Every structure is written in structure tokens, then in C-alpha cells.
Coordinates of C-alpha atoms in Angstrom, one line a residue:
Chain A
M1 CA 0.0 0.0 -0.1
S2 CA 1.3 3.4 -1.1
N3 CA 2.0 5.9 1.6
I4 CA -1.2 8.7 1.7
P5 CA -0.5 10.9 3.9
D6 CA -3.0 12.5 6.0
D7 CA -3.0 15.6 6.1
L8 CA -2.4 17.0 2.2
N9 CA -5.1 17.1 -0.6
Y10 CA -5.3 14.5 -3.8
T11 CA -7.1 14.7 -6.6
K12 CA -7.9 11.7 -8.9
E13 CA -4.7 12.4 -11.3
H14 CA -2.7 11.2 -8.7
E15 CA -1.1 14.3 -7.3
W16 CA -0.9 15.9 -4.2
V17 CA -2.1 19.0 -3.0
A18 CA -0.6 21.0 0.1
G19 CA -0.9 24.1 2.0
V20 CA -4.9 24.6 0.7
D21 CA -6.4 26.3 3.9
D22 CA -4.5 28.8 3.9
G23 CA -6.0 29.6 -0.2
I24 CA -3.1 31.0 -0.7
T25 CA -0.2 29.5 -2.2
V26 CA -0.1 25.7 -2.7
T27 CA 2.1 23.1 -3.5
I28 CA 1.6 20.3 -5.6
G29 CA 3.2 17.3 -6.8
I30 CA 2.8 13.6 -7.8
T31 CA 1.9 10.3 -4.7
A32 CA 3.8 8.2 -3.9
Y33 CA 1.5 5.8 -5.9
A34 CA 2.0 7.9 -9.6
A35 CA 5.4 7.3 -8.6
E36 CA 4.8 3.7 -7.9
Q37 CA 3.1 3.1 -11.1
L38 CA 5.5 5.3 -13.9
G39 CA 8.5 4.0 -12.3
D40 CA 11.8 5.5 -12.8
V41 CA 10.5 9.1 -13.5
V42 CA 13.1 10.0 -16.4
F43 CA 11.9 13.8 -17.2
V44 CA 10.3 16.1 -15.6
Q45 CA 8.7 19.4 -17.5
L46 CA 6.7 22.3 -15.8
P47 CA 4.9 25.6 -15.8
E48 CA 6.5 28.5 -16.4
A49 CA 7.3 30.3 -13.0
G50 CA 5.4 33.7 -13.6
S51 CA 2.6 32.2 -15.6
T52 CA -0.6 31.9 -15.4
V53 CA -3.0 29.2 -15.5
E54 CA -6.5 27.8 -14.8
A55 CA -7.5 24.9 -13.1
G56 CA -7.7 21.5 -14.8
D57 CA -5.2 23.0 -17.0
S58 CA -2.8 20.4 -18.2
V59 CA 0.9 22.5 -17.7
G60 CA 4.0 19.7 -17.9
E61 CA 4.4 15.8 -17.6
V62 CA 6.1 13.6 -16.1
E63 CA 8.0 10.9 -18.0
S64 CA 8.7 7.0 -16.7
T65 CA 11.3 4.6 -18.8
K66 CA 7.5 3.0 -19.4
S67 CA 5.5 5.8 -20.3
V68 CA 3.8 9.5 -20.0
S69 CA 1.6 11.7 -17.9
E70 CA 0.4 15.0 -18.1
I71 CA 0.8 17.1 -15.2
Y72 CA -2.5 19.0 -14.5
T73 CA -2.9 22.1 -12.0
P74 CA -6.2 21.2 -10.0
V75 CA -6.0 25.1 -8.8
G76 CA -5.3 28.3 -11.1
G77 CA -3.5 30.9 -10.6
E78 CA 0.1 32.3 -11.2
V79 CA 2.9 29.9 -11.0
V80 CA 5.5 31.8 -8.2
E81 CA 7.9 28.8 -8.1
V82 CA 9.1 25.5 -9.9
N83 CA 11.0 22.8 -8.9
Q84 CA 14.3 22.9 -10.6
T85 CA 15.9 20.5 -8.2
V86 CA 12.9 17.6 -9.0
V87 CA 14.1 19.0 -13.2
D88 CA 18.1 18.1 -12.8
D89 CA 17.3 15.4 -10.5
P90 CA 13.8 12.9 -12.2
S91 CA 14.2 10.0 -9.5
L92 CA 13.2 11.9 -6.8
A93 CA 10.1 12.5 -7.7
N94 CA 10.1 8.4 -7.0
S95 CA 12.1 8.5 -4.2
D96 CA 10.6 11.7 -1.9
P97 CA 7.4 12.3 -3.9
Y98 CA 6.1 14.0 -0.8
G99 CA 9.2 16.4 0.1
D100 CA 12.2 17.4 -2.4
G101 CA 10.1 15.7 -5.5
W102 CA 7.5 18.4 -5.0
L103 CA 6.3 19.7 -8.8
F104 CA 5.8 23.7 -8.7
R105 CA 3.2 26.2 -6.3
V106 CA 0.4 28.4 -7.4
R107 CA -0.5 31.2 -5.6
V108 CA -3.9 30.4 -6.0
E109 CA -7.5 32.4 -7.9
G110 CA -10.7 31.6 -7.5
D111 CA -11.9 28.2 -6.6
P112 CA -9.7 24.8 -6.8
E113 CA -11.4 21.9 -8.6
D114 CA -13.2 19.4 -6.4
L115 CA -10.0 17.7 -4.2
L116 CA -10.2 14.7 -2.6
S117 CA -8.8 13.7 1.4
A118 CA -6.8 11.3 2.0
E119 CA -9.3 8.6 3.1
E120 CA -11.3 9.1 -0.3
Y121 CA -7.9 8.6 -2.0
T122 CA -6.9 6.1 -0.3
A123 CA -9.5 4.6 -1.5
L124 CA -9.3 5.2 -5.3
T125 CA -6.1 4.0 -5.3
S126 CA -7.4 0.8 -4.0
G127 CA -10.1 0.6 -6.3
E128 CA -7.6 1.1 -9.3
S129 CA -4.8 -1.5 -8.1
Chain B
M1 CA -7.7 -13.7 -17.6
S2 CA -3.5 -14.1 -18.1
R3 CA -1.9 -17.4 -18.0
H4 CA 1.1 -17.2 -15.6
T5 CA 4.6 -19.0 -15.1
P6 CA 5.5 -21.2 -12.1
L7 CA 7.5 -18.3 -10.7
K8 CA 4.7 -16.1 -10.3
D9 CA 4.5 -16.6 -6.6
V10 CA 7.9 -15.6 -6.4
H11 CA 7.6 -13.0 -8.5
E12 CA 4.7 -11.4 -5.6
S13 CA 6.9 -12.4 -2.5
L14 CA 10.0 -10.5 -4.0
G15 CA 7.4 -7.4 -4.8
A16 CA 7.2 -6.8 -8.6
T17 CA 4.6 -5.3 -10.3
L18 CA 3.1 -7.8 -12.4
T19 CA 2.1 -6.8 -16.3
D20 CA 0.1 -8.6 -19.3
F21 CA 2.4 -9.6 -22.3
A22 CA 1.2 -11.1 -25.0
G23 CA -1.7 -12.3 -22.5
W24 CA 1.0 -13.5 -19.6
L25 CA 1.4 -12.3 -16.4
M26 CA 5.1 -11.5 -15.8
P27 CA 7.0 -9.4 -13.5
L28 CA 7.7 -5.7 -14.6
R29 CA 9.8 -4.8 -12.3
Y30 CA 10.6 -5.7 -9.0
G31 CA 12.3 -1.9 -8.3
S32 CA 13.5 0.4 -10.0
E33 CA 14.3 -0.3 -12.7
S34 CA 17.2 1.1 -13.9
A35 CA 19.1 -0.3 -10.9
E36 CA 17.4 -3.6 -12.8
H37 CA 19.2 -2.5 -15.8
N38 CA 22.3 -1.4 -14.6
A39 CA 23.2 -4.3 -12.2
V40 CA 22.8 -6.5 -15.7
R41 CA 25.6 -4.3 -18.2
Q42 CA 27.4 -4.5 -14.6
A43 CA 27.2 -7.7 -13.0
A44 CA 23.8 -9.6 -12.7
G45 CA 20.3 -10.4 -13.6
L46 CA 17.8 -13.1 -13.0
F47 CA 15.0 -12.9 -15.3
D48 CA 11.9 -15.3 -15.5
L49 CA 11.2 -16.0 -19.0
S50 CA 8.8 -18.6 -18.9
H51 CA 6.4 -17.2 -21.4
M52 CA 9.0 -18.3 -24.3
G53 CA 7.2 -21.1 -26.3
E54 CA 9.3 -24.6 -26.7
I55 CA 9.0 -26.4 -29.6
F56 CA 10.4 -29.9 -30.6
V57 CA 11.5 -31.1 -33.7
T58 CA 12.6 -35.1 -34.0
G59 CA 13.0 -37.2 -36.4
P60 CA 15.4 -38.5 -39.4
Q61 CA 14.3 -36.1 -41.5
A62 CA 14.2 -33.4 -38.7
G63 CA 16.8 -30.5 -40.0
E64 CA 15.5 -31.1 -43.7
A65 CA 11.9 -30.3 -42.0
L66 CA 13.4 -27.3 -40.4
D67 CA 15.2 -26.6 -43.9
H68 CA 11.6 -25.9 -45.8
A69 CA 10.2 -24.6 -42.8
L70 CA 12.2 -21.7 -41.8
V71 CA 14.8 -19.3 -43.9
G72 CA 17.7 -21.0 -42.1
H73 CA 20.1 -23.3 -43.7
L74 CA 19.1 -25.4 -39.7
S75 CA 20.6 -29.1 -41.0
A76 CA 23.7 -27.4 -41.5
L77 CA 24.1 -26.8 -37.4
A78 CA 26.6 -29.0 -35.6
P79 CA 25.1 -30.7 -32.1
G80 CA 25.0 -28.6 -29.7
R81 CA 25.1 -25.2 -31.4
A82 CA 22.1 -22.5 -31.9
R83 CA 20.9 -20.1 -34.8
Y84 CA 19.2 -17.1 -35.1
T85 CA 16.5 -17.6 -37.6
M86 CA 13.0 -16.7 -38.5
I87 CA 10.0 -18.0 -39.5
V88 CA 8.1 -15.9 -42.8
N89 CA 4.7 -16.5 -45.2
E90 CA 4.3 -17.2 -48.9
R91 CA 5.3 -13.5 -49.5
G92 CA 8.2 -13.1 -47.4
G93 CA 6.8 -11.5 -44.2
V94 CA 8.1 -12.6 -40.4
Q95 CA 5.9 -14.8 -38.7
D96 CA 8.9 -14.8 -35.9
D97 CA 12.2 -14.4 -34.8
L98 CA 13.5 -17.7 -33.3
I99 CA 16.6 -18.9 -32.2
V100 CA 17.0 -22.9 -33.2
Y101 CA 19.3 -24.4 -30.6
R102 CA 20.6 -28.8 -32.0
L103 CA 20.1 -30.3 -29.4
G104 CA 21.5 -34.2 -31.3
D105 CA 21.1 -35.2 -34.6
E106 CA 17.8 -36.2 -34.6
E107 CA 16.4 -33.6 -32.3
F108 CA 16.1 -29.5 -32.7
M109 CA 14.4 -27.2 -30.3
V110 CA 12.6 -24.4 -31.9
V111 CA 12.5 -21.4 -29.1
A112 CA 9.4 -18.2 -29.9
N113 CA 7.9 -15.6 -29.0
A114 CA 5.2 -15.6 -26.5
S115 CA 2.8 -14.3 -28.8
N116 CA 3.8 -16.7 -31.1
Y117 CA 4.0 -19.7 -30.5
E118 CA 1.1 -21.4 -30.8
K119 CA 1.0 -19.9 -34.9
V120 CA 4.6 -21.3 -34.7
A121 CA 3.5 -24.4 -33.9
E122 CA 0.6 -25.0 -35.9
E123 CA 2.4 -23.6 -39.2
L124 CA 5.7 -26.3 -38.5
K125 CA 3.1 -29.2 -37.9
N126 CA 1.7 -27.9 -41.2
R127 CA 5.4 -27.5 -43.5
A128 CA 6.8 -30.4 -41.3
K129 CA 4.0 -32.8 -42.7
S130 CA 5.9 -34.1 -45.7
F131 CA 9.2 -34.5 -43.9
N132 CA 10.1 -38.0 -41.6
A133 CA 9.5 -35.7 -38.8
V134 CA 7.6 -35.1 -35.0
V135 CA 6.5 -32.1 -33.9
E136 CA 6.0 -30.9 -30.6
D137 CA 5.0 -27.8 -29.0
R138 CA 6.5 -28.8 -24.9
S139 CA 6.0 -25.1 -24.3
E140 CA 3.4 -25.4 -20.6
Q141 CA 6.3 -28.5 -20.0
Y142 CA 8.9 -26.0 -19.5
A143 CA 10.7 -23.0 -17.5
L144 CA 12.8 -20.7 -19.0
I145 CA 15.3 -18.5 -16.3
A146 CA 18.3 -16.2 -17.7
V147 CA 21.0 -15.2 -15.6
Q148 CA 22.5 -11.9 -17.8
G149 CA 25.6 -10.0 -17.1
P150 CA 29.3 -9.9 -17.0
R151 CA 29.3 -11.6 -13.4
A152 CA 27.2 -14.4 -15.1
Q153 CA 29.4 -17.2 -15.4
E154 CA 31.1 -16.7 -12.0
I155 CA 27.5 -17.6 -11.0
L156 CA 26.2 -20.0 -12.8
A157 CA 29.6 -22.5 -11.8
T158 CA 28.9 -22.3 -8.2
L159 CA 25.6 -24.9 -9.4
T160 CA 27.3 -26.8 -12.6
D161 CA 29.7 -28.9 -13.3
A162 CA 29.4 -28.6 -16.8
D163 CA 32.1 -26.7 -18.7
L164 CA 31.4 -23.2 -19.6
D165 CA 34.5 -22.7 -20.6
G166 CA 33.7 -24.2 -23.2
L167 CA 30.2 -23.2 -24.2
K168 CA 30.7 -20.7 -27.2
Y169 CA 27.6 -18.0 -27.4
Y170 CA 24.9 -19.6 -29.3
A171 CA 25.9 -23.0 -28.2
G172 CA 23.9 -25.0 -25.6
L173 CA 24.4 -28.3 -23.6
P174 CA 22.6 -30.5 -21.5
G175 CA 23.4 -30.4 -18.0
T176 CA 22.3 -30.2 -13.9
V177 CA 22.5 -27.0 -12.1
D178 CA 22.0 -27.6 -8.8
G179 CA 21.3 -30.9 -9.2
R180 CA 17.7 -30.5 -12.0
Q181 CA 18.5 -31.7 -15.3
A182 CA 18.7 -28.0 -17.5
L183 CA 19.1 -27.5 -20.4
I184 CA 22.4 -24.4 -20.8
A185 CA 22.6 -22.1 -23.4
R186 CA 24.4 -19.9 -23.9
T187 CA 22.5 -17.6 -24.9
G188 CA 20.1 -13.6 -24.4
Y189 CA 18.5 -10.9 -24.8
T190 CA 21.0 -8.0 -23.3
G191 CA 23.5 -7.6 -25.2
E192 CA 25.8 -8.8 -22.4
D193 CA 27.3 -12.6 -21.7
G194 CA 24.8 -14.9 -20.0
F195 CA 23.2 -17.9 -19.7
E196 CA 19.5 -19.5 -20.4
L197 CA 18.4 -22.3 -18.7
F198 CA 15.3 -24.1 -19.6
V199 CA 14.3 -26.9 -17.3
A200 CA 11.2 -28.2 -16.0
N201 CA 8.5 -26.5 -14.7
Q202 CA 8.8 -28.3 -11.2
D203 CA 12.7 -27.2 -10.9
A204 CA 11.5 -23.3 -11.7
V205 CA 10.7 -22.1 -8.0
P206 CA 13.6 -23.9 -6.4
L207 CA 16.3 -23.3 -9.2
W208 CA 16.1 -19.5 -8.7
H209 CA 15.8 -19.5 -5.6
A210 CA 19.8 -21.3 -6.0
L211 CA 20.3 -19.0 -8.2
S212 CA 19.1 -16.0 -6.9
A213 CA 21.6 -16.8 -3.0
A214 CA 24.4 -18.1 -5.3
G215 CA 24.3 -14.6 -7.2
E216 CA 24.3 -12.6 -4.1
P217 CA 27.6 -11.9 -3.4
Y218 CA 27.8 -10.8 -7.0
G219 CA 25.0 -8.0 -7.1
L220 CA 22.7 -10.2 -9.0
R221 CA 19.7 -9.0 -8.7
P222 CA 16.0 -9.9 -10.1
A223 CA 15.2 -8.4 -13.5
G224 CA 11.8 -7.8 -15.2
L225 CA 10.2 -7.5 -18.5
S226 CA 11.0 -3.4 -18.5
S227 CA 14.7 -3.6 -17.9
R228 CA 14.6 -6.5 -20.7
D229 CA 13.1 -4.2 -23.2
T230 CA 16.2 -1.0 -22.7
L231 CA 18.7 -3.4 -22.3
R232 CA 17.4 -5.3 -26.1
L233 CA 16.9 -1.3 -27.2
E234 CA 20.4 -0.6 -26.2
A235 CA 21.8 -3.7 -27.8
G236 CA 20.1 -3.5 -31.4
M237 CA 18.3 -6.0 -31.2
P238 CA 14.3 -6.2 -32.9
L239 CA 11.2 -6.8 -31.2
Y240 CA 8.7 -9.2 -32.9
G241 CA 5.6 -6.8 -32.6
N242 CA 8.1 -3.3 -33.0
E243 CA 11.0 -3.6 -35.2
L244 CA 9.6 -7.4 -36.9
G245 CA 6.3 -8.1 -38.0
E246 CA 3.8 -10.1 -41.6
D247 CA 4.3 -6.7 -42.9
L248 CA 8.2 -6.8 -43.0
T249 CA 10.5 -8.9 -45.0
P250 CA 13.9 -9.6 -43.1
F251 CA 15.2 -7.6 -46.1
D252 CA 13.4 -4.9 -45.0
A253 CA 14.9 -5.3 -41.6
G254 CA 18.0 -5.2 -41.8
L255 CA 18.8 -9.2 -41.6
G256 CA 18.8 -10.4 -44.4
R257 CA 21.8 -12.1 -43.2
V258 CA 20.1 -14.6 -42.4
V259 CA 18.1 -16.2 -45.0
K260 CA 19.9 -18.5 -46.8
F261 CA 19.0 -19.2 -50.3
D262 CA 21.9 -21.7 -51.4
K263 CA 20.6 -24.5 -49.0
P264 CA 19.4 -27.2 -50.4
G265 CA 15.6 -27.8 -51.8
D266 CA 12.5 -25.2 -51.4
F267 CA 11.8 -23.8 -48.2
V268 CA 8.3 -21.4 -47.3
G269 CA 8.8 -18.4 -48.8
R270 CA 12.1 -18.5 -51.3
S271 CA 10.6 -16.9 -54.5
A272 CA 9.0 -13.9 -52.1
L273 CA 12.6 -13.4 -51.0
E274 CA 14.3 -13.3 -53.9
A275 CA 12.1 -11.3 -55.7
V276 CA 13.2 -8.8 -53.2
K277 CA 16.5 -9.4 -51.9
D278 CA 18.6 -7.2 -54.4
T279 CA 16.2 -4.2 -54.3
P280 CA 17.0 -2.1 -51.8
P281 CA 14.2 -1.2 -49.4
R282 CA 12.3 2.7 -49.4
R283 CA 13.1 2.2 -45.7
R284 CA 15.6 1.1 -43.8
L285 CA 15.9 0.5 -40.0
V286 CA 17.9 2.6 -38.3
G287 CA 19.2 4.1 -34.9
L288 CA 18.6 7.7 -33.1
V289 CA 19.6 9.6 -30.0
A290 CA 17.6 12.3 -29.0
Q291 CA 19.1 15.7 -29.0
G292 CA 16.4 16.2 -25.9
R293 CA 15.4 14.6 -22.9
R294 CA 11.8 13.7 -24.1
V295 CA 11.4 10.3 -25.1
P296 CA 10.4 9.0 -28.5
R297 CA 7.9 5.5 -28.0
H298 CA 6.5 3.2 -30.6
G299 CA 4.4 4.7 -33.3
F300 CA 5.8 8.2 -32.9
P301 CA 6.4 9.8 -36.9
V302 CA 10.2 10.7 -37.7
T303 CA 10.5 14.2 -39.7
K304 CA 12.3 16.2 -41.6
D305 CA 11.5 19.9 -42.6
G306 CA 7.9 19.0 -41.1
A307 CA 7.6 16.5 -43.4
V308 CA 6.6 12.4 -41.8
V309 CA 9.8 10.7 -43.5
G310 CA 9.8 7.4 -40.9
E311 CA 7.9 5.7 -37.9
V312 CA 9.5 4.9 -34.3
T313 CA 9.3 1.4 -33.5
S314 CA 10.9 1.2 -29.8
G315 CA 12.0 4.2 -27.6
A316 CA 13.2 4.4 -24.5
P317 CA 15.3 6.6 -22.1
S318 CA 19.2 4.9 -22.0
Q319 CA 20.7 3.9 -19.0
S320 CA 24.2 3.8 -20.8
L321 CA 24.2 6.9 -23.1
G322 CA 22.3 9.3 -20.3
R323 CA 20.2 10.1 -23.2
P324 CA 16.5 9.1 -25.2
I325 CA 17.4 6.6 -27.5
A326 CA 15.0 4.3 -30.4
M327 CA 15.1 2.8 -33.7
A328 CA 12.6 3.7 -36.0
Y329 CA 11.8 3.0 -40.0
V330 CA 13.9 5.9 -41.9
D331 CA 13.4 6.7 -45.8
N332 CA 16.6 6.0 -47.1
D333 CA 17.3 8.9 -48.4
A334 CA 16.6 11.1 -44.7
V335 CA 19.9 11.4 -43.0
A336 CA 20.1 14.2 -41.1
G337 CA 18.1 17.0 -39.8
L338 CA 15.7 14.4 -38.5
A339 CA 13.2 15.2 -35.5
V340 CA 10.5 12.8 -33.9
D341 CA 7.1 13.9 -33.5
I342 CA 6.9 14.0 -29.9
R343 CA 3.5 15.2 -28.9
G344 CA 3.1 17.7 -31.5
S345 CA 6.3 18.8 -30.6
H346 CA 9.4 17.9 -33.9
E347 CA 12.5 17.0 -31.3
A348 CA 15.7 17.0 -32.7
V349 CA 17.0 13.6 -32.9
D350 CA 20.5 12.3 -34.5
L351 CA 20.8 9.5 -36.6
V352 CA 23.8 7.0 -35.5
E353 CA 24.9 3.1 -36.3
L354 CA 23.1 0.4 -34.1
P355 CA 23.6 -0.3 -31.6
F356 CA 24.0 1.8 -29.7
Y357 CA 25.8 -0.5 -27.1
R358 CA 28.2 -3.3 -27.2
R359 CA 29.7 -4.6 -24.9
K360 CA 33.7 -4.6 -23.9
K361 CA 34.9 -8.6 -24.7

């Protein structure tokens, strides 16, 4: 069973979202479940810092040995920071998906897409595997 | 419902990610596929290949029957040796690529791909009808375990008295490994030295455990189909369904050397292949190395100045080169200025000779 921290929110696209409660800036990454499904991540493409995104947009991609997945932003707003460290070392998305493997930060404008609780995301992933 | 090998429970206990491959539930990877790939390049890897097919052809005319059924000259093969060959249809299209082992004067084993062996067994039976030979599909009785990598011989030597030094590349001999009957073959699909061990199903689990234990001090690790694919791709080895198929001849794939026109008698596909053997195909199989980090994949168009000039057949990130690599069929006159259309973006690639990787002897 993959690690699914209680204090994060999740999306159906297997991303996690941190810091939703303060409603200002959130951090987004892929879940441990997503990383396990992908296998070794070899390439991460992220949105540009300073760009404006809308909730549900495809803003990048995560590529592994066997497959590629798009990265969607579950919130709209300005991309205020991207994780250059994970671009340089994509294996961080596997080894530390909730920590050093984070992907990008957005200053939120408007309401996020429907986000899942840890409990709801656990139910989603156990249905898939 | 997928079929599975005798080692399925072992794979599950090792935490493997299992995947459907050609109707078989097979280990895709046990942990990091990159680590498995590197283990095979630097030490050794242990593979379950029991999904492959083993078809036996026996009898006084077994060699002649195979000469007629396949493109190679198998009756000329010495006992104990093996040959890479193909079975083609009347149009010369590749129905499978095969390794044929001559086990004795009147006994051959044909090893076929999992996706094709039932078709191959059926074709061999039809094509052998007028010969004094018996074709028997024994795939369900045999497991196949491969040990591949520069430490493979040292590891196997701890479990067998067989003369591994005397066993050449593309040779096979019967022996015992950990006290179990096995056909020990020096063949593989990784670009490294290594062995393939054909054993009875009931010996697969104990043999796997014996090899795991013997290999541990040498850095052996179990390796799944994901690393097998990147290893064979670096070695420039074709995969049926990607680089080979019924609409391609051996000449299209740059493998015309496996077709032996000078052997005695007729063979299935001869006239079709003779008609094309001196005509260069419109496209040739080449290697591509990406300049960027996005990965060309099976089916992606190869372009030059925006026009399609080819198609990727296999692609993956390469551990050994540190960049994405691909095999592709590309128009003969397209040499430089190539790109691969990766989801709408034309990513520059360099054309290179195959293979991408060649081991140091």
C-alpha cells in the first residue's frame, strides 16, 4: 500500500496538493502511488514560473521508462515557483514524492477543482490496484 | 485471464509489479528498473522468461523439415549449437524470429516468442507434414530462467559442473544445475554475456532460489521485462511486433543475412524473398538518439523539415547513453536534420548506426 499522508489533499489524476487551508499558495506534486505506477521517472517538464494557469489545465509532463503522464493543475492562479531540483534529478519524484520531489507552487485565484481527502484518495487507489 | 509462469508466487513475494504481456502475467519490474538495467550491465540479472515457447522437432528428417519451414539452413547446424533464424509466410513476411538449438542428430528445439509460439507450432506442423519428423509444442512443460551479465558465468559455475568455459556463444548443452536437469544455453537478449536455462516447470522455483542465493555476493538482482526491453534496445536487437512483423521481410529489417538461399530444397517464402533480395527497401531500420530529454516512443512519426519520413518502432531512456534512444524505420535518403514528433513538438534526433551499446569483450 502506498504512502498517503493524512494532511494533504489529492486529485483523481494522482497529484497531491499542500497548503490549501491558507488559500494563498499551494504546492503540487505527484503521489507515491503515481510514482510507483510510472516506474523510474526520467524527465519532468514543469510550467514556467510567472505563468498564469487555470484549474484543470495540462501544465507539464512526467515521463518514465515505460510511459508518460500529463501534469494537471488542480488550482488556477500564478505559478510562483517551480522545483528546478526535480527537473535536474527526476528520480526525486520516486524517492521523495511528498518532499524534495514536489513540482510547482501556485498562488491561488478562485476555487480549486474538487479535491479529495486522504481517505477518499485511499479509496480511489485501492479500487484501481 | 492471463496465464502465468511457475514463478508467479516468487515474483509476488519479491514485490514485483506484474503486467500482462502477450497474455501472460509477467514481472515488469521488482523495484527500480534502472537499477535492474544497470545490474545486468555491471554484474548480473535474473529473468523469468517462461512465457517463451519451446517447440521440439524430432526424427530422421527433422533438419530437412526445418530447412523447408524456416529461412535458415538448420540441417547444417552442428549438434550443441544454436542459430538465430526466422519463420516467414509465402509473401516473405516475418511470422516470428526464433532461436533454434540442435540438441542431437535428430532433435531440435525451436524457441519462439510468447505472442507467437502457438502460431509457430501450427505452421511447423503443417510444413513438416511431408517429412519424417514430429513437431511437438512442449511450451507448457518448460520454464526458462536467464542469468545475464558479466558475472553470469561465475554465478552459474557455483551450481554446475558443466564446462561453461567450453560453451561458446550460441551453443547449448544438457547438464545439471543445482542437481536439476537443464539445457544450458549461452544465449540472451541483453547485449551481455549470459545463459538461458531451460528446465522442467517443477524445477523453476528451487532453481530460481538457488541462483538468487548463489548470485547475491556477485550483485545479481531479479530483473523484469521493463529492463529487458531497454537492454535489448541498447543492444539494437529487434522485438517482434515492433521492428518485425508479417508486413516486413527479413531484408526490410536489415536482417537478410539470416535467409540462406543456397541451402538445398525449397522453403516457404523463397520465391517472394528472392524477388526482393536485391532491391533496397524504401526505408531502413536505424538508431536515433534524442538531443533533448523527451522520449520517442513506438508509433511516433519521424520528420524532416516537417514532413513525415519514418516511424519509431521502439524507444526508451537509455541508462548507458544517458539520453533517450529509439529504433525507427526511416526513408533511405533521410540522414540528417531529423526530428521525432513527440505529442506535437518536433524534437531533434541524431541518426546513428546500431547498436547503441556494445559490450567490451
